[in-house]
Coordinates of C-alpha atoms in Angstrom, one line a residue:
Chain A
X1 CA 42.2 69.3 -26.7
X2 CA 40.3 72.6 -26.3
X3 CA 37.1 71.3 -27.5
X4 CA 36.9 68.4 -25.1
X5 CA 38.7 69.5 -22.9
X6 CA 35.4 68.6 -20.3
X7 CA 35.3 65.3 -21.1
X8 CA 35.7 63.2 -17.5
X9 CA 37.2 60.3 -20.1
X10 CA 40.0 62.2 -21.0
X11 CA 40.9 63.5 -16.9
X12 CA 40.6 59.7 -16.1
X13 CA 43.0 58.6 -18.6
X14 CA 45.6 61.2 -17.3
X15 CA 48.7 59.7 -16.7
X16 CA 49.6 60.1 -13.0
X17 CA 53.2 62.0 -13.8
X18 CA 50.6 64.9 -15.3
X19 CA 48.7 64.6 -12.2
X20 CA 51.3 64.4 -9.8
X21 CA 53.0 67.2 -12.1
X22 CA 49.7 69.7 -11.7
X23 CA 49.4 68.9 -7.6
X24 CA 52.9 69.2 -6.8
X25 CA 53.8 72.3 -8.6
X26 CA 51.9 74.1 -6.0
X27 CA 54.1 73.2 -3.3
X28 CA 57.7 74.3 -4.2
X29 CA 60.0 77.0 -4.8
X30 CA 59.8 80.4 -2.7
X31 CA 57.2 82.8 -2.3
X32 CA 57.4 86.6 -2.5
X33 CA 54.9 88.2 -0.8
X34 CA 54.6 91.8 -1.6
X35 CA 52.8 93.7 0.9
X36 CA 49.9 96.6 -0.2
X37 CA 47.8 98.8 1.2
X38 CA 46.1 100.3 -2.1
X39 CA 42.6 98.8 -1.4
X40 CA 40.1 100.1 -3.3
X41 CA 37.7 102.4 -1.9
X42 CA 34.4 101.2 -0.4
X43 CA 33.0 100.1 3.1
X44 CA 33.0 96.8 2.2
X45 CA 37.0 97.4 1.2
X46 CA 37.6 99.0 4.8
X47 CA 35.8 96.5 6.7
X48 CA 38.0 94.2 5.1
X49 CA 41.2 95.6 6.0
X50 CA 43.5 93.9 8.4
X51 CA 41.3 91.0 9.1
X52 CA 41.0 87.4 7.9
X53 CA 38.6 86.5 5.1
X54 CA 36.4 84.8 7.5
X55 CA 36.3 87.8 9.9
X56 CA 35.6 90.5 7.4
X57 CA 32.6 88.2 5.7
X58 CA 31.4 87.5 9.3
X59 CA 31.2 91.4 9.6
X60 CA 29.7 91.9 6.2
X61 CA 26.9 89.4 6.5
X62 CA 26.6 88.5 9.7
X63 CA 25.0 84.9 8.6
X64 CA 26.5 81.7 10.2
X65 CA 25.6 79.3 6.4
X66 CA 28.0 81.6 4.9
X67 CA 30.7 82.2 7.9
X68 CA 30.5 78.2 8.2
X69 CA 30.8 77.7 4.6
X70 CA 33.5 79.9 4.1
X71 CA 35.9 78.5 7.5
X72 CA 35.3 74.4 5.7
X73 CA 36.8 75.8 1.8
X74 CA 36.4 73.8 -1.1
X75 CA 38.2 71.2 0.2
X76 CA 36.4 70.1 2.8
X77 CA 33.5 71.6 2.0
X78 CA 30.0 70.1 1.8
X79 CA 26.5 70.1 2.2
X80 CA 25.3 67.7 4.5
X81 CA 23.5 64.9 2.6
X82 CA 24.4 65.2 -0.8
X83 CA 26.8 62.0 -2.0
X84 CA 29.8 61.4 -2.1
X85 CA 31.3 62.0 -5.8
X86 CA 29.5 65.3 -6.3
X87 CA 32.0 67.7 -7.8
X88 CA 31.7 71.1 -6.1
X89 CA 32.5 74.2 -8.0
X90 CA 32.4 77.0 -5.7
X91 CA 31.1 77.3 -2.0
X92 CA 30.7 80.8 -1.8
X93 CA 28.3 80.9 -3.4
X94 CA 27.8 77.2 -3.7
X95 CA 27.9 75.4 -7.1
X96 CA 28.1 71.8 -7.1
X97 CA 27.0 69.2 -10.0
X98 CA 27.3 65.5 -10.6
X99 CA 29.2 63.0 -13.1
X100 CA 26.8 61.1 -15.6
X101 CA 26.8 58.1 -13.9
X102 CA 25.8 59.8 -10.5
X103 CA 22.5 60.7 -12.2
X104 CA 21.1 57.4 -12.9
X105 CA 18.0 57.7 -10.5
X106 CA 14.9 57.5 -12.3
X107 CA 13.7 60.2 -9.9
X108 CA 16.6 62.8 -8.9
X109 CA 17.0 62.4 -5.1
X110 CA 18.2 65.0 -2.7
X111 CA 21.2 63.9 -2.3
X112 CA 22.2 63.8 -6.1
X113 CA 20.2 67.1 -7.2
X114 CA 23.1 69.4 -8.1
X115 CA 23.1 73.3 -6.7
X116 CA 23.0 76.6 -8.4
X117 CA 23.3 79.4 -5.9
X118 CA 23.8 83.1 -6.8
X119 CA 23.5 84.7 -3.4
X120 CA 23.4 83.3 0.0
X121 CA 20.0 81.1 0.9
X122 CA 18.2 82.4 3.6
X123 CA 18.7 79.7 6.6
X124 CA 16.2 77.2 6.6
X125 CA 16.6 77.3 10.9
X126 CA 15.5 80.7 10.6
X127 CA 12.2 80.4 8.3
X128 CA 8.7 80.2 9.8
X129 CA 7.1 78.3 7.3
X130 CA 3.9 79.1 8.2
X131 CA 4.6 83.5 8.2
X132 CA 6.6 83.0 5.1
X133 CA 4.3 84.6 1.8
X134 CA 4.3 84.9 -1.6
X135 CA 2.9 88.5 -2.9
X136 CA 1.8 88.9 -6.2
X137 CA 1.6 92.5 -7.8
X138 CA 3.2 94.2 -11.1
X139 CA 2.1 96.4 -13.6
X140 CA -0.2 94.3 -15.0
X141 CA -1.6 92.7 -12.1
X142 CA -5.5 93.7 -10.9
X143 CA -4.5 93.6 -7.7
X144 CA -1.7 93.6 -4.9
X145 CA -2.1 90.3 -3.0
X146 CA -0.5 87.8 -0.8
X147 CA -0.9 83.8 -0.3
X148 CA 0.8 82.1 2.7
X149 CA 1.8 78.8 1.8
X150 CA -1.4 76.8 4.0
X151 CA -3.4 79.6 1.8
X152 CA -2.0 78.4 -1.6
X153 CA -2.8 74.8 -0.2
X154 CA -6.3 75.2 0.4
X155 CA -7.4 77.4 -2.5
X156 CA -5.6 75.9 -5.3
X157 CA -5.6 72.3 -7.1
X158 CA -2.4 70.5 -6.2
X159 CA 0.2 68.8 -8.6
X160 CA 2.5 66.5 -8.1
X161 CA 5.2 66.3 -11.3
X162 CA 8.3 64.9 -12.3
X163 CA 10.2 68.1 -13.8
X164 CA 13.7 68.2 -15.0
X165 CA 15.7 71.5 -13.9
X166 CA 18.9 72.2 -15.9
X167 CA 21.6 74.9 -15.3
X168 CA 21.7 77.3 -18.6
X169 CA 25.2 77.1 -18.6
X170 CA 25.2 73.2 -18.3
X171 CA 28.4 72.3 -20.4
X172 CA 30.0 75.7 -20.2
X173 CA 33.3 74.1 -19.8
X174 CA 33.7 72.8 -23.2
X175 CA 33.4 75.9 -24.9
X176 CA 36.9 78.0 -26.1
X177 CA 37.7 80.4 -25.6
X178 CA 36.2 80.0 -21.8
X179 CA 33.4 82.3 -21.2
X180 CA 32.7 83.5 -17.9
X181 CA 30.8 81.7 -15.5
X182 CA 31.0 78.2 -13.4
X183 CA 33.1 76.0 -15.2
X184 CA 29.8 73.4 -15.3
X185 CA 30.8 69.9 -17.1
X186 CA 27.7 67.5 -17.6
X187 CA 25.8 67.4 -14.6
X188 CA 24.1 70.8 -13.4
X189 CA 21.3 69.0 -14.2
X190 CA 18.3 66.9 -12.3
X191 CA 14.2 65.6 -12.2
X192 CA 12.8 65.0 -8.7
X193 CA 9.2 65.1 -8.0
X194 CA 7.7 69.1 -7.2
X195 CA 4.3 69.4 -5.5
X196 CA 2.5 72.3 -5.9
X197 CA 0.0 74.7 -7.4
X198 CA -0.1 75.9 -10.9
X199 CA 1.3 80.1 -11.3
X200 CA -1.9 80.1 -13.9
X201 CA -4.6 79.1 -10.8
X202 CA -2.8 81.8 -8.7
X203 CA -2.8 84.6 -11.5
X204 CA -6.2 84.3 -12.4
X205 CA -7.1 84.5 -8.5
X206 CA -5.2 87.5 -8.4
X207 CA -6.4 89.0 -11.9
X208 CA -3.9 90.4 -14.2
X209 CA -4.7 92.7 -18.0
X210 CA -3.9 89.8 -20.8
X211 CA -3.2 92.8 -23.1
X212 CA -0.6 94.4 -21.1
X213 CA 0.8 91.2 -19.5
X214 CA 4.0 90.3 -21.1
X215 CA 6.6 89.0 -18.6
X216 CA 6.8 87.5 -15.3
X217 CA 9.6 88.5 -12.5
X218 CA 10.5 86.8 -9.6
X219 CA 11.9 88.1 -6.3
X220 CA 13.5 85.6 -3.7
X221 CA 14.8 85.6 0.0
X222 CA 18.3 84.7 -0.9
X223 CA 21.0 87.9 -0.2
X224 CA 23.1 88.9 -2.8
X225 CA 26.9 87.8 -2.1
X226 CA 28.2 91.9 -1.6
X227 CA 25.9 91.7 1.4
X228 CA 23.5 95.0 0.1
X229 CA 20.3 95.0 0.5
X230 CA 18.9 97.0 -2.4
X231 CA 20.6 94.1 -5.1
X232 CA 18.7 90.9 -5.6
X233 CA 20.5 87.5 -5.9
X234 CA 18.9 86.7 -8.6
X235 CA 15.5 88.2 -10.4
X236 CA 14.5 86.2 -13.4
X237 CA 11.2 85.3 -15.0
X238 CA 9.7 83.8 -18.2
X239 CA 7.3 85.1 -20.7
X240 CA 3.5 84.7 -20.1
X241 CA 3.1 81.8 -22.2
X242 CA 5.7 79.6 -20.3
X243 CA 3.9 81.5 -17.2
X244 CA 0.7 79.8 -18.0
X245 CA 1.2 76.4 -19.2
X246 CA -0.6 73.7 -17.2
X247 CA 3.9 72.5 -15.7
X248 CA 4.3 75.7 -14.3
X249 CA 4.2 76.1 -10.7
X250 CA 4.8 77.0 -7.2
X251 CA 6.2 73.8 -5.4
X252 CA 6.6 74.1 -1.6
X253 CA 7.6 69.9 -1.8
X254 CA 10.2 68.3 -3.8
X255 CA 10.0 64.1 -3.6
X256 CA 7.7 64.2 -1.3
X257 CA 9.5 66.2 1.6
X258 CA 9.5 70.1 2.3
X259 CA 12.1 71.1 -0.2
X260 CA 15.6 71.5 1.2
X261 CA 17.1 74.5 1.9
X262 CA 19.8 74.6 -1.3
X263 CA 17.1 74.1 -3.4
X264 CA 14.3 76.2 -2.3
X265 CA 12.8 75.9 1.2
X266 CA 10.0 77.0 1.8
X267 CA 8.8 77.9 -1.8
X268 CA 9.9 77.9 -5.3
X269 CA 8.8 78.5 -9.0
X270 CA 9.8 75.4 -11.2
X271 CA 9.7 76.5 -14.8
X272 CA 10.4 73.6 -16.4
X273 CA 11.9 73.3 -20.3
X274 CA 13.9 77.0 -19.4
X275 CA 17.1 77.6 -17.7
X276 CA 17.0 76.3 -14.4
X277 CA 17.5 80.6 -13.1
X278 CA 13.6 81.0 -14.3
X279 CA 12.9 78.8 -11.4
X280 CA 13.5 80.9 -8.8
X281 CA 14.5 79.6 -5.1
X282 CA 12.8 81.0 -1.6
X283 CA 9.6 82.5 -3.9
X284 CA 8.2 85.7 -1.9
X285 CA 6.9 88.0 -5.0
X286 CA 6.1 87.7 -8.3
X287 CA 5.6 90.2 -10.6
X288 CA 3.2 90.6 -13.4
X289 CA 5.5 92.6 -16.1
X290 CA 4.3 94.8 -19.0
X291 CA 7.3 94.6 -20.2
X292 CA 10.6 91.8 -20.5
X293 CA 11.4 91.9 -16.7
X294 CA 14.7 93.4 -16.6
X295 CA 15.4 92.0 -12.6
X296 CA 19.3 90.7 -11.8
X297 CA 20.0 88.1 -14.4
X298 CA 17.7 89.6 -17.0
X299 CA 20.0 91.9 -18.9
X300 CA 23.2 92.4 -20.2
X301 CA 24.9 89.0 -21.4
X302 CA 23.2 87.3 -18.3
X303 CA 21.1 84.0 -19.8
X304 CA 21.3 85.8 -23.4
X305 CA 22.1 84.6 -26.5
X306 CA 23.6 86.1 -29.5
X307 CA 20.4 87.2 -31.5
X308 CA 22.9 86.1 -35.1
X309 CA 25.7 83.3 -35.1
X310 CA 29.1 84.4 -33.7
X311 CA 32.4 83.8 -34.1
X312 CA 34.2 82.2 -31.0
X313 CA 35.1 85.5 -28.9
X314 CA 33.1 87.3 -30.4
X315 CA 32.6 90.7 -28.6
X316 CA 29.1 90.7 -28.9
X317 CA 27.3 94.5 -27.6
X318 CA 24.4 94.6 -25.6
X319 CA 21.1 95.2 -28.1
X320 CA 22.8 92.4 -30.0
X321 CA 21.9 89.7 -27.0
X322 CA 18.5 88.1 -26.8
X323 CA 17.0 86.1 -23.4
X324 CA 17.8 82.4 -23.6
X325 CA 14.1 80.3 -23.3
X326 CA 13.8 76.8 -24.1
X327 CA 16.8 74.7 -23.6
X328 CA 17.7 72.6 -26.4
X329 CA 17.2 69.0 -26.6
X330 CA 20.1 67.0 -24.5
X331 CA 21.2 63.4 -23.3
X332 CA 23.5 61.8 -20.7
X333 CA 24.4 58.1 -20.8
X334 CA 24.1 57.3 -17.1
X335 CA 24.9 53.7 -17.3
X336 CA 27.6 52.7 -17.0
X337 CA 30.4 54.8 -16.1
X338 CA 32.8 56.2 -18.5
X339 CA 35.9 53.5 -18.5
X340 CA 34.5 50.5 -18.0
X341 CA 35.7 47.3 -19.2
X342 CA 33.6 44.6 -20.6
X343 CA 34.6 41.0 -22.0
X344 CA 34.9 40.2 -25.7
X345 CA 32.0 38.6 -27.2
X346 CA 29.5 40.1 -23.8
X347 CA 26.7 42.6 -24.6
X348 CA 26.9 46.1 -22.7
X349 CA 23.5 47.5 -21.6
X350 CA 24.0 51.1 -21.8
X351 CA 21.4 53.3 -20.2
X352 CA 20.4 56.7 -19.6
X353 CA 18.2 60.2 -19.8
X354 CA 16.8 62.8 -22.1
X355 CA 14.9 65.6 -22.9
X356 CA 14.1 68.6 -24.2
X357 CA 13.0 72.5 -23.8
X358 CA 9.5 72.0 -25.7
X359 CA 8.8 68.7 -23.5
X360 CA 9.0 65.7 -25.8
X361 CA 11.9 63.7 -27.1
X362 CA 10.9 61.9 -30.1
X363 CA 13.8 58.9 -30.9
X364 CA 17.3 58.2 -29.3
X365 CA 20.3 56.3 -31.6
X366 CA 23.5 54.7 -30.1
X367 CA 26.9 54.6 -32.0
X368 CA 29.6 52.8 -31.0
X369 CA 31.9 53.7 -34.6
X370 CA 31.8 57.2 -34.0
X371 CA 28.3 58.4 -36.0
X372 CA 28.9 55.9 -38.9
X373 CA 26.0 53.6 -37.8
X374 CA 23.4 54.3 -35.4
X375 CA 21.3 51.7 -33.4
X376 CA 18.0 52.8 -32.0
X377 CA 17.9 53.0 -28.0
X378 CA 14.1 52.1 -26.7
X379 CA 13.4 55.3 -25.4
X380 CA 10.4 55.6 -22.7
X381 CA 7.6 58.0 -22.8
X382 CA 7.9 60.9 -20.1
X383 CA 5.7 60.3 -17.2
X384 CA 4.6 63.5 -17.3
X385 CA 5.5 66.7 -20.1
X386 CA 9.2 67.8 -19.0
X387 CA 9.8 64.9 -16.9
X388 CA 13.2 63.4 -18.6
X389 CA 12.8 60.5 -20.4
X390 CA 14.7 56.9 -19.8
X391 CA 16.3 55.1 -22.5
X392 CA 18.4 51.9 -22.7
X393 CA 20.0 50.0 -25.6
X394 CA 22.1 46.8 -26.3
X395 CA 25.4 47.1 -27.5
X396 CA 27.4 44.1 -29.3
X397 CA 30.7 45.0 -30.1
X398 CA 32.4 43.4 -33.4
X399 CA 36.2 42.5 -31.7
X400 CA 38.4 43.6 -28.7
X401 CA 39.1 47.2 -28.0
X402 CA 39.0 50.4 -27.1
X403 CA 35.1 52.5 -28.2
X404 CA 33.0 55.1 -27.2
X405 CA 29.6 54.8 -27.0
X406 CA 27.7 58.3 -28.6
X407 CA 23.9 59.3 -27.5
X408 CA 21.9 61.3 -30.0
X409 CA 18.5 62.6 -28.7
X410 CA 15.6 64.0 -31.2
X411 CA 13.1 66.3 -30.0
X412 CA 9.6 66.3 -31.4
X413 CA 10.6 69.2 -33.8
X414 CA 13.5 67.2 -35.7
X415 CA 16.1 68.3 -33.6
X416 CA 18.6 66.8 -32.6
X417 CA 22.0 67.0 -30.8
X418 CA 24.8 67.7 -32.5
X419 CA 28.0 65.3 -32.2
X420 CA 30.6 68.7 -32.1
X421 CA 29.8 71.6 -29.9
X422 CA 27.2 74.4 -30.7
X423 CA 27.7 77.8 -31.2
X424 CA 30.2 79.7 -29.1
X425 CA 28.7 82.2 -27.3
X426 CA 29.7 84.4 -24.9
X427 CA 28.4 83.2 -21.5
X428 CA 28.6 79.7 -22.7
X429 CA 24.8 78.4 -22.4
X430 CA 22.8 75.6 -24.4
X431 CA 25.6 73.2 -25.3
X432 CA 23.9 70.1 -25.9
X433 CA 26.8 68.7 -27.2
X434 CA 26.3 64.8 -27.7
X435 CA 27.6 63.0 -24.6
X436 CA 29.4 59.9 -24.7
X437 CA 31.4 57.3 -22.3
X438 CA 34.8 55.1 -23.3
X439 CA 34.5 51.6 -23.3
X440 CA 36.9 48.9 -23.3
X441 CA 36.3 45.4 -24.4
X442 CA 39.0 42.6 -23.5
X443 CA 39.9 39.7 -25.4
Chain B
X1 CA 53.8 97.5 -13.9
X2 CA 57.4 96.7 -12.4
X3 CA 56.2 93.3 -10.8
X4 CA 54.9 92.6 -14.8
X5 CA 58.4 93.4 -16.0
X6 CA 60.0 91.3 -13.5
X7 CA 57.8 88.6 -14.2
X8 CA 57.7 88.2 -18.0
X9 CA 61.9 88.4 -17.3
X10 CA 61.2 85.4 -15.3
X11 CA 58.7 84.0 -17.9
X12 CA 61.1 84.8 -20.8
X13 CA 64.3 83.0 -18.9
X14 CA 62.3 79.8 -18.1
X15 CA 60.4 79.1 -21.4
X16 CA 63.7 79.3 -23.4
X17 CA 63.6 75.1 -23.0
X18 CA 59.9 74.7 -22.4
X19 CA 57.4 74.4 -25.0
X20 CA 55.6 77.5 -26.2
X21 CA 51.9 76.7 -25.1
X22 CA 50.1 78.7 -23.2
X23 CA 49.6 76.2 -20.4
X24 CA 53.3 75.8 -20.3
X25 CA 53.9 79.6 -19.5
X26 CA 51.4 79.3 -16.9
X27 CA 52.8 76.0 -15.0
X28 CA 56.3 78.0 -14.9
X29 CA 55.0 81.2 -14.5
X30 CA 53.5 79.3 -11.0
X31 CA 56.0 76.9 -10.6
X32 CA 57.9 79.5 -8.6
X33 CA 55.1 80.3 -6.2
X34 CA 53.7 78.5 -3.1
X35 CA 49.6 78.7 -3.0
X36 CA 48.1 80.1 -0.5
X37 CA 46.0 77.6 2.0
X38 CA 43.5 79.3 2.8
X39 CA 42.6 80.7 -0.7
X40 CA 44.3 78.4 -3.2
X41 CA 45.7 81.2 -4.8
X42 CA 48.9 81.5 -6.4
X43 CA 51.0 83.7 -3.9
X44 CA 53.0 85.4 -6.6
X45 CA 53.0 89.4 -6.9
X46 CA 49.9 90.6 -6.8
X47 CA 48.5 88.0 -4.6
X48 CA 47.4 90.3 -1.7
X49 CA 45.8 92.7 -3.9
X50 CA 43.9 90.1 -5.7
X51 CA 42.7 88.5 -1.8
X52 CA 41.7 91.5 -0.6
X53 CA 39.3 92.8 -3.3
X54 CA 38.5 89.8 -5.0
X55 CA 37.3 87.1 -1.8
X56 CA 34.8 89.9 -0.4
X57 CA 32.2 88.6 -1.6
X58 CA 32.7 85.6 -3.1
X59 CA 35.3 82.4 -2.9
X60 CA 39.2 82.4 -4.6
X61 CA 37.5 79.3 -6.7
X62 CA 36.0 81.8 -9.0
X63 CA 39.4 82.3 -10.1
X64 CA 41.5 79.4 -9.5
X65 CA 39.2 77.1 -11.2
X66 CA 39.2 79.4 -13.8
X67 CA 41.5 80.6 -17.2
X68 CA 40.3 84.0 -19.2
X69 CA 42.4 86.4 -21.2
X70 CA 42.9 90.0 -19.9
X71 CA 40.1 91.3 -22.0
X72 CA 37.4 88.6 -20.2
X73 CA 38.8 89.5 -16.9
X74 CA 37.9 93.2 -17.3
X75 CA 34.7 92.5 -18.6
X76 CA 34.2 90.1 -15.5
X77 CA 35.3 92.9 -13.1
X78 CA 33.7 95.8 -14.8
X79 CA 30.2 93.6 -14.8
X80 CA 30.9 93.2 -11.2
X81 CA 31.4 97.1 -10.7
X82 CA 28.2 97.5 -12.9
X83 CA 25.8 95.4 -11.4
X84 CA 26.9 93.2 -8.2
X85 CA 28.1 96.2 -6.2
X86 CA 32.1 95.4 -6.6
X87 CA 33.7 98.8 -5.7
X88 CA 36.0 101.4 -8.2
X89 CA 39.3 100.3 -7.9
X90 CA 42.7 102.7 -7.9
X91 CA 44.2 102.7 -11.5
X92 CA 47.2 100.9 -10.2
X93 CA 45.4 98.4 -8.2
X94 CA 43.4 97.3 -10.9
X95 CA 46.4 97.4 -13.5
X96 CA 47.7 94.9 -10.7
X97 CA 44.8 92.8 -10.4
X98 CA 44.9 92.5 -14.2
X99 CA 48.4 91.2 -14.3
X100 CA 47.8 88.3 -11.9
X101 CA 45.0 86.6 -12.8
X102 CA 46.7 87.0 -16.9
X103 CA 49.6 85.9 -15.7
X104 CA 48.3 83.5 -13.4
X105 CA 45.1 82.4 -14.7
X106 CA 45.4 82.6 -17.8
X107 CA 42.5 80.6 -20.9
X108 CA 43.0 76.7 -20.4

């Protein structure tokens, strides 16, 4: 059970006792409140003393996204214009991704782009567009210098590109035991359209040392969750060579449209093929590093890897942890949705998406006998490097009965995904665990 | 520590007939608790502690949708205290905060 324990399949075949057996335990027998007053020590800890939840983060942040956010909870909490069906994780901040079958758009729209937040977006009501910069300066930069966004317009070539943006910890929820983080399943995942100017054009306007360059850091306008001003939300970056290659860049449009305000208004990196944190949100600095940037979400276990193989909770130190860069090569079967029930002697078009961290998948196989035979899926070319890539098959099935249908992606290297989970490790990132959907065929 | 004692009593006394899986413990170490409607947290001992210092900053889902063993919850807390600006806690208070969310929220 532990190992699949993510699998939507196996929630959908719960029997209803289990579920009404999980909801209603919450409601009976007797509570005992105990009442405290050891808080800990703090301002923050004082403020919140004698007053509600809503109240003392009112006080703290004095933001009405977060104050709003917070009064609707999870349950009836959601961002206006995303659809129905997305599964929210957490609205404070907010984490939300979709089910498979939600992300069947060739292009990812708005409303079916999942969110990653670490800290609280800065109101898009709020932003002047036209005020709002983006300074570049760092060690190894020439210079100290700014661009507004009409600025980066003019001066630079534009791109439009399809780009593909996944969560590092995409799949989290299968590993045991659980490491720490949002509990993602499938679908922290998503490709819409970015316009924008390459980070190369901009660095070489500003002028940076190639010999001392190592590392580029981002900061961001979001505010970090406690409310202080001297911690970032977030602070990541990528190494120079994922800096400079001809995907990378600074989008002000996503599909077209100014991007929203989950997802970046009025600026963003998109660092395509790396964890979706390299891509940092409401861009206003980046950093040219002569060093690994070591920003919020740089050190530690954050977005690291074990540099050897672990065992599962593994208490892995520090030094022993190296920075998680290209994602590993992944597929979702989009079409149709897990469950669904087909007639006897009827051929199931199954249909779906991959890709992969160094840009190319190669070949994609079908199984419906569990990995003893493989059919190959015709698999689409990218429309553009890190674009995902669409892939559809034909499926007969020999007699009635219940199957699953397993997607295997290769990247251009020979990898491919494995059919049981990777590596345990401890924040949970990179499972590119095969994917697969249930299928029953009636007589 | 007393509210502990109390509670694996409680545990001990209602697992005699249940099987012994660690999802079981937890559904009848609950079982005896309403949740809390604003927060969805289990109101058992330990609740108010837990609200207080731990929905600051960020939302009750980062626990109840959640299961880690003692050891990852102090490594989530002290990473918290190291780095997002979670204040020190009182021995006791975070002896108490401990006991909840193992008891509570325990690896799924």
């Amino acid at each position: 059970m532990s190992e699949d324990k993510n699998d939507r399949s196996e929630l959908d075949h719960a029997s209803e006792e289990e579920v009404r057996e999980t909801v209603g335990l919450t409601e009976k027998g007797a509570a005992r409140r105990r009442f405290l007053g050891n808080l800990g020590k703090g301002g923050a800890a004082l403020a919140v003393f004698g007053m509600g939840t809503e109240t003392a983060m009112q006080t703290l942040f004095n933001r009405s996204t977060l104050s709003s956010a917070v009064a609707a909870g999870i349950e009836g909490f959601h961002v206006e214009g995303k659809v129905d069906g997305i599964i929210w994780l957490n609205d404070r901040p907010i984490n939300g991704e979709l089910p498979p079958h939600l992300l069947h758009d060739e292009v990812t729209p708005f409303s079916n782009m999942f969110i990653r937040n670490n800290g609280v977006p800065p109101e898009k009501a709020g932003i002047d567009a036209a005020a709002w910069t983006v300074t570049v300066r760092g060690e190894a930069a020439n210079q100290e210098k700014s661009y507004t966004i009409a600025e980066l317009k003019e001066k630079f070539e534009h791109h439009t590109l399809q780009l593909w943006i996944e969560c590092g910890g995409n799949g989290r929820a299968a590993f045991s035991p659980s490491p720490r983080g949002n509990q993602w399943d499938l679908g922290a995942i998503g490709c819409p359209t970015w316009t924008g100017v390459r980070l190369r054009d901009v660095l070489e306007d500003v002028g940076y040392d190639a010999d001392k360059a190592v590392y580029i850091g981002y900061k961001a306008g979001d505010a970090h969750l406690s409310g202080r001003d001297d911690l970032d939300a977030l602070s990541r970056g990528c190494p120079m060579r994922k800096a400079l290659e001809d995907e990378t860049i600074i989008a002000w449009a996503m599909n077209g449209e100014d991007i929203p305000e989950q997802h970046g208004y009025p600026l963003r990196l998109v660092a395509p093929g790396f964890p979706g944190s390299a891509s940092g949100k409401w861009l206003t600095e980046i950093l040219v590093r002569d060093r690994e940037h070591d920003g919020q979400g740089m050190t530690g276990h954050s977005y690291r890897m074990p540099r050897h193989p672990v065992e599962p909770g593994a208490d892995v130190p520090n030094e022993d942890m190296v920075v998680l860069e290209e994602m590993p090569v992944k597929s979702l079967i989009t079409y149709p949705k897990t469950g669904v029930e087909i007639a006897a002697g009827s051929t199931l078009k199954v249909a779906g998406k991959a890709w992969d961290g160094y840009g190319d998948v190669e070949e994609l196989h079908v199984s419906t006998d569990y990995g003893v035979t493989w059919q190959k899926a015709d698999l689409k070319r990218p429309v553009n490097k890190f674009a995902w890539q669409l892939w559809e098959a034909d499926l007969e099935f020999p007699e009635q009965g219940f199957y699953q249908v397993w997607a295997v992606a290769t990247n251009s290297k020979g990898d491919r995904q494995p059919m049981v989970l990777p590596g345990w490790n401890p924040r949970g990132y990179g499972n590119n665990k095969a994917h697969h959907i249930d299928v029953r065929v009636k007589a | 520590m007393k509210s502990k004692r109390v509670l694996l009593w409680a545990l001990a006394l209602g697992l005699i007939w249940v099987a012994p899986v660690t999802a079981g413990e937890n559904v009848e170490a609950a079982e005896e608790y309403e949740t809390d409607s604003e927060t969805g947290l289990i109101k058992a001992p330990g609740f108010d502690t837990v609200k207080n210092n731990c929905t600051v900053c960020h939302s009750a889902r980062l626990v109840t949708n959640r299961g880690y063993t003692r050891a990852v919850w102090l490594e989530q807390i002290r990473w918290m205290q190291d780095t997002q600006g979670l204040w020190e806690f009182a021995p006791e208070v975070e002896e108490e905060i401990l006991d909840y969310l193992e008891t509570y929220y325990p690896p799924r």
